[in-house]
Coordinates of C-alpha atoms in Angstrom, one line a residue:
M1 CA 16.5 -3.1 18.9
R2 CA 14.3 -0.1 18.3
V3 CA 11.4 -2.2 16.9
A4 CA 11.3 -4.4 20.1
A5 CA 11.4 -1.2 22.2
L6 CA 8.5 0.3 20.2
R7 CA 6.5 -2.9 20.8
G8 CA 7.3 -2.7 24.5
E9 CA 6.3 0.9 24.8
L10 CA 3.0 0.4 23.0
S11 CA 2.2 -2.7 25.1
A12 CA 3.0 -0.8 28.3
L13 CA 0.4 1.9 27.1
G14 CA -2.2 -0.9 27.2
C15 CA -2.5 -1.5 23.4
D16 CA -3.7 -4.9 22.5
H17 CA -1.4 -7.2 20.4
P18 CA -3.1 -6.5 17.0
A19 CA -2.9 -2.8 17.6
V20 CA 0.7 -2.9 18.6
E21 CA 1.7 -5.0 15.5
S22 CA -0.3 -2.7 13.3
A23 CA 1.3 0.5 14.7
V24 CA 4.8 -1.1 14.5
S25 CA 4.2 -2.2 10.9
L26 CA 3.0 1.2 9.8
S27 CA 5.9 3.0 11.6
V28 CA 8.6 0.7 10.2
S29 CA 7.1 0.8 6.7
W30 CA 7.1 4.6 6.9
V31 CA 10.7 4.8 8.0
A32 CA 11.8 2.3 5.3
D33 CA 9.9 4.4 2.7
V34 CA 11.7 7.6 3.9
L35 CA 15.1 5.9 3.8
A36 CA 14.5 4.7 0.3
D37 CA 13.4 8.2 -0.8
I38 CA 16.5 9.7 0.8
A39 CA 18.7 7.1 -0.9
Y40 CA 17.2 7.9 -4.3
A41 CA 17.5 11.7 -3.8
L42 CA 21.1 11.7 -2.8
H43 CA 22.4 10.0 -6.0
D44 CA 25.2 8.5 -3.8
R45 CA 25.3 4.8 -4.8
T46 CA 27.1 3.7 -1.6
L47 CA 24.9 5.6 0.7
A48 CA 21.8 4.6 -1.3
D49 CA 22.7 0.9 -1.0
A50 CA 23.3 1.3 2.8
L51 CA 20.0 3.1 3.3
T52 CA 18.1 0.7 1.2
G53 CA 19.8 -2.2 3.1
E54 CA 18.7 -0.6 6.4
A55 CA 15.2 -0.3 5.1
F56 CA 15.1 -4.0 4.2
A57 CA 16.6 -4.9 7.6
L58 CA 13.9 -2.8 9.3
L59 CA 11.1 -4.4 7.3
A60 CA 12.4 -7.9 8.1
L61 CA 11.8 -7.2 11.8
V62 CA 8.1 -6.6 11.3
R63 CA 5.6 -9.3 11.5
P64 CA 2.9 -9.0 8.8
V65 CA -0.4 -7.7 10.3
R66 CA -3.3 -9.9 9.5
P67 CA -6.8 -8.5 9.6
P68 CA -9.0 -9.9 12.4
A69 CA -10.9 -13.0 11.5
Q70 CA -14.3 -12.3 10.1
K71 CA -17.4 -14.4 10.2
R72 CA -17.8 -16.6 7.1
V73 CA -20.9 -16.0 5.1
V74 CA -22.3 -19.2 3.7
R75 CA -24.0 -18.5 0.4
Q76 CA -27.0 -20.4 -0.7
P77 CA -26.8 -22.0 -4.2
G78 CA -28.6 -19.9 -6.9
P79 CA -28.1 -16.9 -9.1
P80 CA -25.9 -14.0 -7.9
A81 CA -27.5 -11.5 -5.6
G82 CA -27.9 -9.0 -8.4
G83 CA -29.5 -11.4 -10.8
V84 CA -28.1 -13.6 -13.5
G85 CA -24.7 -12.4 -14.7
A86 CA -24.5 -9.7 -12.1
Q87 CA -21.1 -8.1 -11.7
E88 CA -19.7 -6.9 -8.4
P89 CA -19.5 -3.1 -8.3
A90 CA -16.2 -1.4 -8.6
P91 CA -14.9 0.0 -5.3
R92 CA -15.3 3.8 -4.8
L93 CA -12.1 5.7 -5.5
T94 CA -11.4 9.2 -4.6
E95 CA -10.9 11.6 -7.5
R96 CA -7.2 11.6 -7.0
E97 CA -7.1 7.7 -6.6
A98 CA -8.9 7.5 -10.0
V99 CA -6.3 9.8 -11.6
V100 CA -3.5 7.7 -10.2
L101 CA -5.1 4.4 -11.3
E102 CA -5.4 5.8 -14.8
R103 CA -1.7 6.6 -14.7
L104 CA -0.8 3.1 -13.5
Q105 CA -1.9 1.7 -16.9
G106 CA 1.1 3.3 -18.5
E107 CA 4.8 2.7 -17.9
Q108 CA 5.4 5.8 -15.8
S109 CA 7.3 5.3 -12.5
L110 CA 5.6 6.4 -9.3
R111 CA 8.1 9.3 -9.3
E112 CA 7.1 10.4 -12.8
I113 CA 3.4 10.2 -11.8
A114 CA 4.1 12.3 -8.8
A115 CA 5.9 14.9 -10.8
D116 CA 3.1 15.0 -13.4
L117 CA 0.5 15.5 -10.6
F118 CA 2.6 18.0 -8.7
V119 CA 2.5 15.9 -5.5
S120 CA 5.2 14.0 -3.5
V121 CA 6.1 10.4 -4.3
N122 CA 4.8 9.5 -0.8
T123 CA 1.4 10.9 -1.7
V124 CA 1.3 8.8 -4.9
K125 CA 2.4 5.7 -2.9
S126 CA -0.4 6.3 -0.4
H127 CA -3.0 6.5 -3.2
V128 CA -1.5 3.3 -4.7
R129 CA -1.7 1.5 -1.4
S130 CA -5.3 2.6 -1.0
I131 CA -6.2 1.5 -4.6
Y132 CA -4.6 -1.9 -3.9
R133 CA -6.5 -2.3 -0.6
K134 CA -9.8 -1.3 -2.2
F135 CA -9.4 -3.7 -5.2
G136 CA -7.9 -6.5 -3.0
V137 CA -4.7 -6.7 -5.0
T138 CA -1.0 -6.5 -4.4
S139 CA 0.6 -5.3 -7.6
R140 CA 0.2 -2.6 -10.2
G141 CA -0.7 -5.1 -13.0
E142 CA -3.3 -6.8 -10.8
A143 CA -4.9 -3.4 -9.9
V144 CA -5.1 -2.4 -13.6
S145 CA -6.5 -5.8 -14.6
R146 CA -9.0 -5.8 -11.8
A147 CA -10.1 -2.3 -12.5
R148 CA -10.6 -3.1 -16.2
G149 CA -12.6 -6.3 -15.3
L150 CA -14.9 -4.2 -13.1
Q151 CA -15.1 -1.5 -15.8
A152 CA -13.5 1.1 -13.5
L153 CA -11.1 2.0 -16.3

């Protein structure tokens, strides 16, 4: 198995376990993403299904990476830090992330957004992943809803 071999090579280089799993997750996710893009571009249903199946098989071999445990902050009872009714600030987005977030409100696919912005689908996917991470969400609808709630849209 190539995933197991990659884990072994990274461990042999002296990487700690979380770093190994993070590198493997990123590598396999990238390969799966490329396979899905190839499948879509080829318009060959049989090959597309095979490549997509391979992508899912690769992703199934990866353990999810959990961020390291952080110290818990115990909040004292009382008004929010910014005063009564204070709202948490919206995360800072790059200019391009803000443009992509605006487009996520509509019904355009990521491919259509990429075409409109004259960038690759992978670039749009990177922006979307960054937006999800910054807003602490896992879906397009959650990102839009959270952004609206924080008045970022």
